[in-house]
Coordinates of N, CA and C in Angstrom, one line a residue:
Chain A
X537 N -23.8 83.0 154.6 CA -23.8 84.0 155.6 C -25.1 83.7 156.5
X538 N -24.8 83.1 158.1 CA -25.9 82.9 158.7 C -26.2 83.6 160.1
X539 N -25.2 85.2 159.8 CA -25.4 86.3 160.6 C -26.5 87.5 160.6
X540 N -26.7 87.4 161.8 CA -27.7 88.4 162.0 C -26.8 89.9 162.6
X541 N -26.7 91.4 161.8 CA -26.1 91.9 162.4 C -26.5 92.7 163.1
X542 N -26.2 93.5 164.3 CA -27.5 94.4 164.8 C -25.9 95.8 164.8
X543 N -26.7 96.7 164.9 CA -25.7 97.9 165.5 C -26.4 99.1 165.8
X544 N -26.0 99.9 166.6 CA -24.6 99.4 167.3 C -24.8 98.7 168.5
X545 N -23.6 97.9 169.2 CA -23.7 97.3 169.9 C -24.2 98.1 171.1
X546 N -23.4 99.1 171.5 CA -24.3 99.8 172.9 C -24.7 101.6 172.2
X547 N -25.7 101.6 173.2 CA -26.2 103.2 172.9 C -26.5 103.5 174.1
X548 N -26.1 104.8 174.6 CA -26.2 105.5 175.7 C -27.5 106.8 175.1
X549 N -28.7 107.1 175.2 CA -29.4 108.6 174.8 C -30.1 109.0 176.2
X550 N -30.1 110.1 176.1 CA -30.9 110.7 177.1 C -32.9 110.9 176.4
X551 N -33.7 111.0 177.4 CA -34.9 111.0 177.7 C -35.5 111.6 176.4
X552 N -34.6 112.7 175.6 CA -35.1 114.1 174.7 C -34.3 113.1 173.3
X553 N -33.6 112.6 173.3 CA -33.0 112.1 172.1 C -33.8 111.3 171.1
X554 N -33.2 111.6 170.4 CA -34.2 110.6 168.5 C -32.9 109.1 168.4
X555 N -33.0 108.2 168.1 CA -31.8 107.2 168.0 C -32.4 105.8 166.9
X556 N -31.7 105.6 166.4 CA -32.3 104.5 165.7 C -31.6 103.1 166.0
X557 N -32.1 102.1 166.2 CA -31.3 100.6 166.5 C -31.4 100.0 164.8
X558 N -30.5 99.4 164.1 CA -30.2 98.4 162.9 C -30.1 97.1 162.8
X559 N -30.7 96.6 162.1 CA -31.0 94.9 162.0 C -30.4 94.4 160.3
X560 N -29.6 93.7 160.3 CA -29.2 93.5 158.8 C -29.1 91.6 158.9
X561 N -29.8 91.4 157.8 CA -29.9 89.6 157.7 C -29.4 89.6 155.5
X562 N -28.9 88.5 155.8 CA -28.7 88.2 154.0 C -28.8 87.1 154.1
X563 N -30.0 86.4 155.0 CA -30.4 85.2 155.0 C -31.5 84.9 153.7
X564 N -32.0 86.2 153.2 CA -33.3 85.6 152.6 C -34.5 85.5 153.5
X565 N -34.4 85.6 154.8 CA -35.3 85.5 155.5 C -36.6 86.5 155.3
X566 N -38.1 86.1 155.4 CA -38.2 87.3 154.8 C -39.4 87.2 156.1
X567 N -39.3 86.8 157.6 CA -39.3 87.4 158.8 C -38.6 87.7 159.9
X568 N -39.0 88.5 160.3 CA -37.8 89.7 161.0 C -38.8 90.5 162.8
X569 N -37.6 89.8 163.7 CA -38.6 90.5 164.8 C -37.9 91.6 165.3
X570 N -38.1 92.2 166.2 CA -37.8 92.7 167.8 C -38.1 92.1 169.0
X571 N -37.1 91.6 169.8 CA -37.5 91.2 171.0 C -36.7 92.4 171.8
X572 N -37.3 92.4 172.9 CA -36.8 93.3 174.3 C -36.5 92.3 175.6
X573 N -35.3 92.5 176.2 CA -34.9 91.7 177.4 C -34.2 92.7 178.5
X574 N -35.2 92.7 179.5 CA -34.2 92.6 180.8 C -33.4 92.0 181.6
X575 N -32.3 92.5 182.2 CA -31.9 91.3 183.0 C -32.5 90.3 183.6
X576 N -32.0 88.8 183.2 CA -32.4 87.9 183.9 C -33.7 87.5 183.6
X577 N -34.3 88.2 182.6 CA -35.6 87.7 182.4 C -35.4 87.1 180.6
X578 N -36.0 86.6 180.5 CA -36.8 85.9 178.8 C -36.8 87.3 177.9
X579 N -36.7 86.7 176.4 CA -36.9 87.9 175.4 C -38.0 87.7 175.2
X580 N -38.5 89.3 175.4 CA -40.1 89.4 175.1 C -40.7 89.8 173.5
X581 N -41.8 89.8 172.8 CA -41.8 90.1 171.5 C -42.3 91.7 171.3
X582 N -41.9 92.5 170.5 CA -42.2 93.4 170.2 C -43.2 93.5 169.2
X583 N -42.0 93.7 167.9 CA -42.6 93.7 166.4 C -42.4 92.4 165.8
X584 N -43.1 92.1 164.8 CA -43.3 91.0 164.3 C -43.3 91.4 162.6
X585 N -42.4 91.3 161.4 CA -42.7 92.0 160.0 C -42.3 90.3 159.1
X586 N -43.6 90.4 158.7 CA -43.7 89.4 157.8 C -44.4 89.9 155.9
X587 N -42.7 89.7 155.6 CA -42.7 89.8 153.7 C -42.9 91.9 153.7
X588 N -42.0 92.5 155.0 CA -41.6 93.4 154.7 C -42.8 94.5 155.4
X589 N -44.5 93.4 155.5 CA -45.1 93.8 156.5 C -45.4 93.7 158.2
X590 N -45.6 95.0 159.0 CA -46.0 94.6 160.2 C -47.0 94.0 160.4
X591 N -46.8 92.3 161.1 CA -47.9 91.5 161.0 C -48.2 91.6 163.0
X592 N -47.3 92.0 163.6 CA -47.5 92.0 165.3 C -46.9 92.9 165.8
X593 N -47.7 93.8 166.5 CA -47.4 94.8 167.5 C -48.0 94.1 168.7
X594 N -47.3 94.1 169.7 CA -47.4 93.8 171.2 C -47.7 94.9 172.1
X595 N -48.5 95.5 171.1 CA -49.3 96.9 172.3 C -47.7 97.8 172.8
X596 N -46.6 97.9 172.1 CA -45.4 98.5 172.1 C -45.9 100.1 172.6
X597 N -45.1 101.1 173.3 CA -45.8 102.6 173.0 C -45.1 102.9 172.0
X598 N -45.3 104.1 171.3 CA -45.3 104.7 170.2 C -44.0 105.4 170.4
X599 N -43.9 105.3 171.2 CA -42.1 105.9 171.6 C -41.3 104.7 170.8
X600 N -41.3 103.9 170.9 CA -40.8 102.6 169.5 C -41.7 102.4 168.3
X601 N -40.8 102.7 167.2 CA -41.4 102.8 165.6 C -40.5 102.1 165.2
X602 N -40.9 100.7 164.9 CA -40.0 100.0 163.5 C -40.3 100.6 162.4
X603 N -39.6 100.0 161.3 CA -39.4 100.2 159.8 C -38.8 98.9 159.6
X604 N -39.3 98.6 158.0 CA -38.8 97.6 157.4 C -38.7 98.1 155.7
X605 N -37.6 98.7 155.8 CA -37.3 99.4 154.4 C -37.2 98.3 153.8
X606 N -36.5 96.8 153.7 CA -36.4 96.2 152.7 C -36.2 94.5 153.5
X607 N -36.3 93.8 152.9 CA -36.7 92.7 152.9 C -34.7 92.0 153.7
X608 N -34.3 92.8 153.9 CA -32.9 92.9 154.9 C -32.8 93.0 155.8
X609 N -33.7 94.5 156.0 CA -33.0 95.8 156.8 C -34.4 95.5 157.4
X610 N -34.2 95.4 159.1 CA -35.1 96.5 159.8 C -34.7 97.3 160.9
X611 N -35.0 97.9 161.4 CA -35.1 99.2 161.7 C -35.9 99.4 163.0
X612 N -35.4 100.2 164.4 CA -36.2 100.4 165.1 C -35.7 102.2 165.2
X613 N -36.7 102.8 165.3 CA -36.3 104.1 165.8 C -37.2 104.8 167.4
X614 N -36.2 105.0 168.0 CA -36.6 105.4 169.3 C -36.8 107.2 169.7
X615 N -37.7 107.7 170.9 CA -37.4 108.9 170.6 C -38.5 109.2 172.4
X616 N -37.9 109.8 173.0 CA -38.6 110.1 174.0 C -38.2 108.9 175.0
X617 N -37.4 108.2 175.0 CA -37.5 107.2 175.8 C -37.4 107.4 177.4
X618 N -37.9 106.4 178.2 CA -37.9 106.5 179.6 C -36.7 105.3 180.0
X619 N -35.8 105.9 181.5 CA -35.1 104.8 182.1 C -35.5 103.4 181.9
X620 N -36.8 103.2 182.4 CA -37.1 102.0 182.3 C -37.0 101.2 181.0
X621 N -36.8 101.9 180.0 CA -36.5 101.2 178.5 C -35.3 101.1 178.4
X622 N -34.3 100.8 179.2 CA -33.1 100.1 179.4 C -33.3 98.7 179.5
X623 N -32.3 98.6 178.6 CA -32.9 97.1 178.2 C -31.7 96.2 176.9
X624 N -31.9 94.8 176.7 CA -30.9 94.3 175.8 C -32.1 94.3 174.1
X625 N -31.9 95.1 173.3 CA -32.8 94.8 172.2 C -32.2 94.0 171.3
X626 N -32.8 93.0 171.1 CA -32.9 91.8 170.1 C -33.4 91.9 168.4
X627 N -32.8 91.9 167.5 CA -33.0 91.4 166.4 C -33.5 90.3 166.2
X628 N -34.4 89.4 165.6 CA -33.8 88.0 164.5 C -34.7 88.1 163.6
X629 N -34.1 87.1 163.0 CA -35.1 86.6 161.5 C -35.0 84.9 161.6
X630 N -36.0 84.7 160.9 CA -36.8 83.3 160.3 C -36.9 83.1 158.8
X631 N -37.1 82.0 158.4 CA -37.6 81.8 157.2 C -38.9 81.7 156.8
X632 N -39.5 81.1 157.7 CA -40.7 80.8 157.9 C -41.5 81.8 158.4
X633 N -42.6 82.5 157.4 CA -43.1 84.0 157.3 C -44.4 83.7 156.8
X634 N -45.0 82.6 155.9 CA -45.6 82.7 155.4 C -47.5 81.6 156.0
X635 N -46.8 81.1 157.0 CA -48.2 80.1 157.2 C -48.1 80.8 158.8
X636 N -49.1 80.0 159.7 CA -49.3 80.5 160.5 C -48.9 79.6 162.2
X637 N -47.6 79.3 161.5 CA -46.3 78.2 162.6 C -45.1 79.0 162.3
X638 N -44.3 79.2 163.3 CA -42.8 79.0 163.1 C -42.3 77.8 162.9
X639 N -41.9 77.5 161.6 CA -41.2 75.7 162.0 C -39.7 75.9 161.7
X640 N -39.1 76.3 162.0 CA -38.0 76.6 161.1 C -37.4 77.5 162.4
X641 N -35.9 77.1 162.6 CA -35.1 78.0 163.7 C -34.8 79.4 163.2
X642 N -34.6 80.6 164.2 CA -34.6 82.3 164.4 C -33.1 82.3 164.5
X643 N -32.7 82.9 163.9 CA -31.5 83.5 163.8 C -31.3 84.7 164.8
X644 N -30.8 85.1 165.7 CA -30.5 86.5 166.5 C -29.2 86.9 166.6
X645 N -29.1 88.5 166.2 CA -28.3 89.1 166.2 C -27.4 88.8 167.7
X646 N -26.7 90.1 168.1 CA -26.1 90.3 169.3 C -26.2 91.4 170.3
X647 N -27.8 91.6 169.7 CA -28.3 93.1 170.4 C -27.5 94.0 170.3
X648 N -28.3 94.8 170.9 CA -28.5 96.5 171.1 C -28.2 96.6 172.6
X649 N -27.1 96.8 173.7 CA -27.2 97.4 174.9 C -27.6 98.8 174.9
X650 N -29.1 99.4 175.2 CA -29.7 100.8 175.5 C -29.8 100.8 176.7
X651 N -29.0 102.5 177.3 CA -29.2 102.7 178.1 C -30.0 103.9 178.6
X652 N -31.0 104.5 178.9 CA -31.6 105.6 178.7 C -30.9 106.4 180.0
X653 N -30.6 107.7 180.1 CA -30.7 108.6 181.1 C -31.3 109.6 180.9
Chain B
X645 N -45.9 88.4 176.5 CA -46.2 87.4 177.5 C -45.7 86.4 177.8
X646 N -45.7 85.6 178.9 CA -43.9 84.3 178.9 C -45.4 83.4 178.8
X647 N -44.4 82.2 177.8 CA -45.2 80.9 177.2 C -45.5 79.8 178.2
X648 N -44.2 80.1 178.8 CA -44.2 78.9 180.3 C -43.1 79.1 181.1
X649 N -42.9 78.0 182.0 CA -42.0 78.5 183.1 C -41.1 77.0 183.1
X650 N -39.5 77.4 182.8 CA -38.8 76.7 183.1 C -38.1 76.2 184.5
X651 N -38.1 74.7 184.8 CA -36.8 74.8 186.1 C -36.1 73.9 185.9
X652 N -34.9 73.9 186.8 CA -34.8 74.9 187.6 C -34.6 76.6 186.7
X653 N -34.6 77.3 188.0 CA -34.2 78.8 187.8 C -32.7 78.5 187.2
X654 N -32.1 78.7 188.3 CA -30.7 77.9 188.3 C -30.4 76.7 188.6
X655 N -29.1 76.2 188.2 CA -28.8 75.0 187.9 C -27.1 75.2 187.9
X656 N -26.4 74.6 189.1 CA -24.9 74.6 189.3 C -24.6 73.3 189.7
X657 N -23.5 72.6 187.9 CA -22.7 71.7 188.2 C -21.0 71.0 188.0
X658 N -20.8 70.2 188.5 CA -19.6 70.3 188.2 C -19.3 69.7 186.7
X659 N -18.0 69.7 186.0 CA -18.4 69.6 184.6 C -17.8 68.0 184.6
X660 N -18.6 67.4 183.3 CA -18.8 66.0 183.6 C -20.0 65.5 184.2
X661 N -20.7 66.1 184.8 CA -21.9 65.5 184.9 C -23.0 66.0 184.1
X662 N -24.3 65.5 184.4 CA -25.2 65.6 183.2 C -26.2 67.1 183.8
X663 N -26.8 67.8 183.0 CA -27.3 69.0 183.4 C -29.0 69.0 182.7
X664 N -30.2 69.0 183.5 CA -31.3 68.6 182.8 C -32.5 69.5 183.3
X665 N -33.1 70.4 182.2 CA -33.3 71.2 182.3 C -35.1 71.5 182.1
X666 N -35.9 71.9 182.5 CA -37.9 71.4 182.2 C -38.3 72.5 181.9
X667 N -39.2 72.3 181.0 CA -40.0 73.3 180.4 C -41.1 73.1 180.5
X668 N -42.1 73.9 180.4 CA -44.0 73.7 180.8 C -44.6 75.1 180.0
X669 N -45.0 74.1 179.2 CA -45.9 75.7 178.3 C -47.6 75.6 178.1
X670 N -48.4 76.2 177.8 CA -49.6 76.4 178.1 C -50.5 75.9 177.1
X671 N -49.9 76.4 175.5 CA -51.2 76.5 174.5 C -50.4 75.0 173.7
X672 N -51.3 74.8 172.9 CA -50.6 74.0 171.8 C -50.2 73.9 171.0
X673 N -48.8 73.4 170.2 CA -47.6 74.2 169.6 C -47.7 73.1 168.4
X674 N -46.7 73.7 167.5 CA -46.7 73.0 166.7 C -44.7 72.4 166.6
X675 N -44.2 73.0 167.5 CA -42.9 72.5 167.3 C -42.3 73.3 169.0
X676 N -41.4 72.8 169.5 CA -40.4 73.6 170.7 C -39.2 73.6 170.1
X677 N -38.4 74.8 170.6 CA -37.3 74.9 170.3 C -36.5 75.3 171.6
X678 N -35.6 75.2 171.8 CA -34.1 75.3 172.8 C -33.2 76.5 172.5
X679 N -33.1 77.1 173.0 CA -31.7 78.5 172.8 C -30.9 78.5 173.9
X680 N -29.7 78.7 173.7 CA -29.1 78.7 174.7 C -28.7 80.3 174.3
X681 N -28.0 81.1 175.7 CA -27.6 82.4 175.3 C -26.6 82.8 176.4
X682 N -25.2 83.0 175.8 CA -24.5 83.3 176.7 C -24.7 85.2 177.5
X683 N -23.8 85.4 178.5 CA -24.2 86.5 179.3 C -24.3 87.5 178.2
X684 N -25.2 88.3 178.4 CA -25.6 89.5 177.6 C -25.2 89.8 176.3
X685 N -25.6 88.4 175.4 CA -25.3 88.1 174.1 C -26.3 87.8 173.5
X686 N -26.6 87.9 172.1 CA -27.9 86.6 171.3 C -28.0 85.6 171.4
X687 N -29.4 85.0 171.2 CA -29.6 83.7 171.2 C -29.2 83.1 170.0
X688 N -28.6 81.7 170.5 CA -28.3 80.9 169.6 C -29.4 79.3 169.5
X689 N -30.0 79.2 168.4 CA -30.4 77.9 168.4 C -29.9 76.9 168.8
X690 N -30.1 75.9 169.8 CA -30.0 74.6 169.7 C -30.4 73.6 169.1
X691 N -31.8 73.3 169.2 CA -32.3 71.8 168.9 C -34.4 72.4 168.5
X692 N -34.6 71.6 167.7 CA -36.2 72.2 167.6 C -37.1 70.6 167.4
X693 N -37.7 70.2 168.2 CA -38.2 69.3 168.2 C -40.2 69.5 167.7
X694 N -40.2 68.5 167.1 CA -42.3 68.4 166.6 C -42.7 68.6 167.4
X695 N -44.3 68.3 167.0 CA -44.7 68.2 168.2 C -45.5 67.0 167.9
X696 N -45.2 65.8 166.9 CA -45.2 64.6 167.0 C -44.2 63.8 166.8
X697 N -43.1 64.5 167.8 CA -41.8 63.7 168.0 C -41.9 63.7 169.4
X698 N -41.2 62.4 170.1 CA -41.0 62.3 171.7 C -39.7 62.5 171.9
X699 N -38.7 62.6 171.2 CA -37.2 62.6 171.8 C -36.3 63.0 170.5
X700 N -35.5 63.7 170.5 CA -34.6 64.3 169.6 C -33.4 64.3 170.0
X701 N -32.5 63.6 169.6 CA -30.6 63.9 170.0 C -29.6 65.0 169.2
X702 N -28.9 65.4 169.8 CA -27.9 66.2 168.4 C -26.9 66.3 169.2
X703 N -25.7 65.8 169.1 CA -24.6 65.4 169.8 C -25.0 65.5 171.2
X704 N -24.5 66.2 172.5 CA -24.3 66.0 173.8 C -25.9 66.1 173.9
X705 N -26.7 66.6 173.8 CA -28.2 67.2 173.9 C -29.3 66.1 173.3
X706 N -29.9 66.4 174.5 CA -30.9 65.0 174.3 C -32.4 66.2 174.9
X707 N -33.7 65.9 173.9 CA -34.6 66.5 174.3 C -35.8 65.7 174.0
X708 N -36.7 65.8 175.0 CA -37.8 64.9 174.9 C -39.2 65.8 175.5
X709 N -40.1 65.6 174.5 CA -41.5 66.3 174.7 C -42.7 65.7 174.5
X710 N -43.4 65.8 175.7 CA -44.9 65.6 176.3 C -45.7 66.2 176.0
X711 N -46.5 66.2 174.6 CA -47.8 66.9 174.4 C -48.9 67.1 175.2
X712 N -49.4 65.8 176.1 CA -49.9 65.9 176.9 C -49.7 66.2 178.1
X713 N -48.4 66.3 178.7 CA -48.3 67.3 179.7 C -47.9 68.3 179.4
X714 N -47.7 69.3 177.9 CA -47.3 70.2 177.5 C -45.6 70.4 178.5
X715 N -44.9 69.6 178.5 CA -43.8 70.1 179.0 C -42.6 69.2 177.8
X716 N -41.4 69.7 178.4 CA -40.4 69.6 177.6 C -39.1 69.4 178.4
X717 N -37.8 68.5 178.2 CA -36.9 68.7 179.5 C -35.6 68.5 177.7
X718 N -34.6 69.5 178.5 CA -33.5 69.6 177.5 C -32.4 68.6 179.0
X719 N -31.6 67.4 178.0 CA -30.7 67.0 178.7 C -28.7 67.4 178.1
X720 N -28.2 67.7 178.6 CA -27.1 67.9 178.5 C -26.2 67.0 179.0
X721 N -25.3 66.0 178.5 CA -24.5 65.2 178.9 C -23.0 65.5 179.3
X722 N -22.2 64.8 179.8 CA -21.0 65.6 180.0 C -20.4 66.8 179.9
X723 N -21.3 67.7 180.5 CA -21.0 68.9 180.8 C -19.4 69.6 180.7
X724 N -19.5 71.0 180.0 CA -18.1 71.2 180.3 C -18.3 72.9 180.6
X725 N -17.2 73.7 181.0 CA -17.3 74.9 181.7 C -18.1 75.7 180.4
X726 N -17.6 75.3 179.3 CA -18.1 76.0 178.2 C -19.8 76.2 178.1
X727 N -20.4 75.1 178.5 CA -21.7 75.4 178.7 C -22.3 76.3 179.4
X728 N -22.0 77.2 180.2 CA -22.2 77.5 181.3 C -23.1 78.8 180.5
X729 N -24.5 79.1 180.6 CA -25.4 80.1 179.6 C -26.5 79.9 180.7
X730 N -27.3 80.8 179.8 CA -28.9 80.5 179.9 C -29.6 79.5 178.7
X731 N -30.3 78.9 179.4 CA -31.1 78.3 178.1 C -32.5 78.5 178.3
X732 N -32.9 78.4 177.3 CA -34.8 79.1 177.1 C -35.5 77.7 176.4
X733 N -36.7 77.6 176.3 CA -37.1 77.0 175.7 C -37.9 77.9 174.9
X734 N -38.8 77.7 173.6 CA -39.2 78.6 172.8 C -40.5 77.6 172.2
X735 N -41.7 78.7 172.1 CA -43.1 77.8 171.7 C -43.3 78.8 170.5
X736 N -44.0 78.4 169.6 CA -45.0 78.9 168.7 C -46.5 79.1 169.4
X737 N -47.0 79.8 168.6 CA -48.4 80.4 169.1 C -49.5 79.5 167.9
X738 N -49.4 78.3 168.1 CA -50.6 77.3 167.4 C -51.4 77.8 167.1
X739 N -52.4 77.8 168.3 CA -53.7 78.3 168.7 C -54.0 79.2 168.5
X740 N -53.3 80.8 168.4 CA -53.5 82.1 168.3 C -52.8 82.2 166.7
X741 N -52.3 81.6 166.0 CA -51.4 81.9 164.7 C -50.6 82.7 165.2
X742 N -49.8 83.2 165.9 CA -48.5 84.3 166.2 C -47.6 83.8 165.4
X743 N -47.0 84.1 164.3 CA -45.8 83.4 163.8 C -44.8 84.5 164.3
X744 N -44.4 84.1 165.7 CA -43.4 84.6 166.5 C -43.4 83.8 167.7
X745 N -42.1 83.3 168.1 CA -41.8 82.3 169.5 C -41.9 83.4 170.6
X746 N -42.6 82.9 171.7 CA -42.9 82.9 173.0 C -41.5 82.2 173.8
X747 N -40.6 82.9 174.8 CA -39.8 82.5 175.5 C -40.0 81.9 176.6
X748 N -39.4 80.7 177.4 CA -39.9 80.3 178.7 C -39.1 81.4 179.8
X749 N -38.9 80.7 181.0 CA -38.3 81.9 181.7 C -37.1 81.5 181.8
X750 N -36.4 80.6 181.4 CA -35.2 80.1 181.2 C -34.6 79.6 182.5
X751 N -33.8 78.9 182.1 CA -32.5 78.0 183.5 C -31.3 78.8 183.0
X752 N -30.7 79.1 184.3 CA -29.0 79.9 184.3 C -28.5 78.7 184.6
X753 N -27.5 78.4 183.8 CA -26.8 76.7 184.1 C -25.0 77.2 184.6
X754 N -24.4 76.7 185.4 CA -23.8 77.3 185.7 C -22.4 76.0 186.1
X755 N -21.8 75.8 185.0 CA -20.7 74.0 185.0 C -19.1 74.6 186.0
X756 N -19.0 74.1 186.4 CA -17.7 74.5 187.9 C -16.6 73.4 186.8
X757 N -15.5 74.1 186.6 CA -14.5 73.1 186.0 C -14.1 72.6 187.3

């Protein structure tokens, strides 16, 4: 199994809503990011969880809270968001977690379409 | 923050011909990698080349990288409509230890059956 699954595919919340995005790998990978993309532009990095810990926050606001319950699963939960966090959110995972290179190819889900109003 | 800047932006050709794509990144890496990504889908790996390798093949795709000019060009050979994505190039953070890829700004390739 060399799927990354994300769900759900699209989310519509308004400004006041709590929402969580899902990341599922049974790669054994045991790193796992968030990227964020706008149209037309490059995926940018969020979170970074290496062996279940957060090893990179990208100065994110606190309106985005990952989780990494397990060595699978991670987890973004959102809450207060603004229009402007419309956006394609990205899953993936790696194998390569442990030294201080990626050498080894990223698996990515099929995003998250969020739309805030 | 973007690693480097790819060109073209865009790139429209007819299919059958070859499609060749540049990358330019800043820090020094320990490997590049290629994703291609269809419209408002995940990235999918391509190709991941050293960064003491000069040229890498894997069927139609041909990629070749310049440590000392820090750039990178992805070639695609006989093109077909199916290609038609974005492609990114992807760096590691060497220098800073980020073990997370930096994306270029990508080429929209766009094959005309």
């Amino acid at each position: 199994d060399t799927e990354v699954t994300q769900t759900p595919k699209h989310l519509v919340m308004g400004m006041t809503n709590k929402k969580s995005l899902k990341c599922e790998q049974h790669m054994g990978h045991r790193a796992m990011y968030w990227y964020k993309q706008k149209a037309k532009k490059p995926p940018e990095l969020m979170f970074v969880y290496s062996y279940e810990k957060l090893s990179i926050n990208e100065s994110v606001p606190s309106r985005f809270s990952p989780e990494c319950p397990n060595s699978s699963l991670l987890n973004l939960h959102l809450h207060a968001l603004q229009p402007e966090d419309s956006a394609l959110y990205l899953c993936a995972s790696s194998q390569d977690a442990g030294t201080g290179a990626v050498n080894t190819e990223a698996f990515f889900g099929q995003g998250t379409r969020l739309t805030v109003v | 923050s973007q690693q480097g800047e790819e060109d073209p932006q865009a790139l429209s050709i007819q299919e059958g011909e070859n499609a060749t794509m540049n990358c330019s990144y800043k820090t020094s890496i320990n490997n590049l990698q290629w994703y291609r990504q269809n419209s408002g889908r995940g990235l999918v790996h391509l190709i991941l080349i050293r960064s003491n390798e000069r040229e890498k093949h894997s069927g139609r795709l041909r990629v070749t990288l310049d440590t000392s000019k820090k750039s990178s060009s992805l070639l695609i050979t006989a093109s077909r409509a199916a290609d038609t994505a974005s492609y990114f190039c992807a760096t590691d953070g060497m220098d800073t230890g980020r073990r997370a890829l930096t994306f270029g700004s990508g080429t929209r390739l766009q094959v005309q059956p």
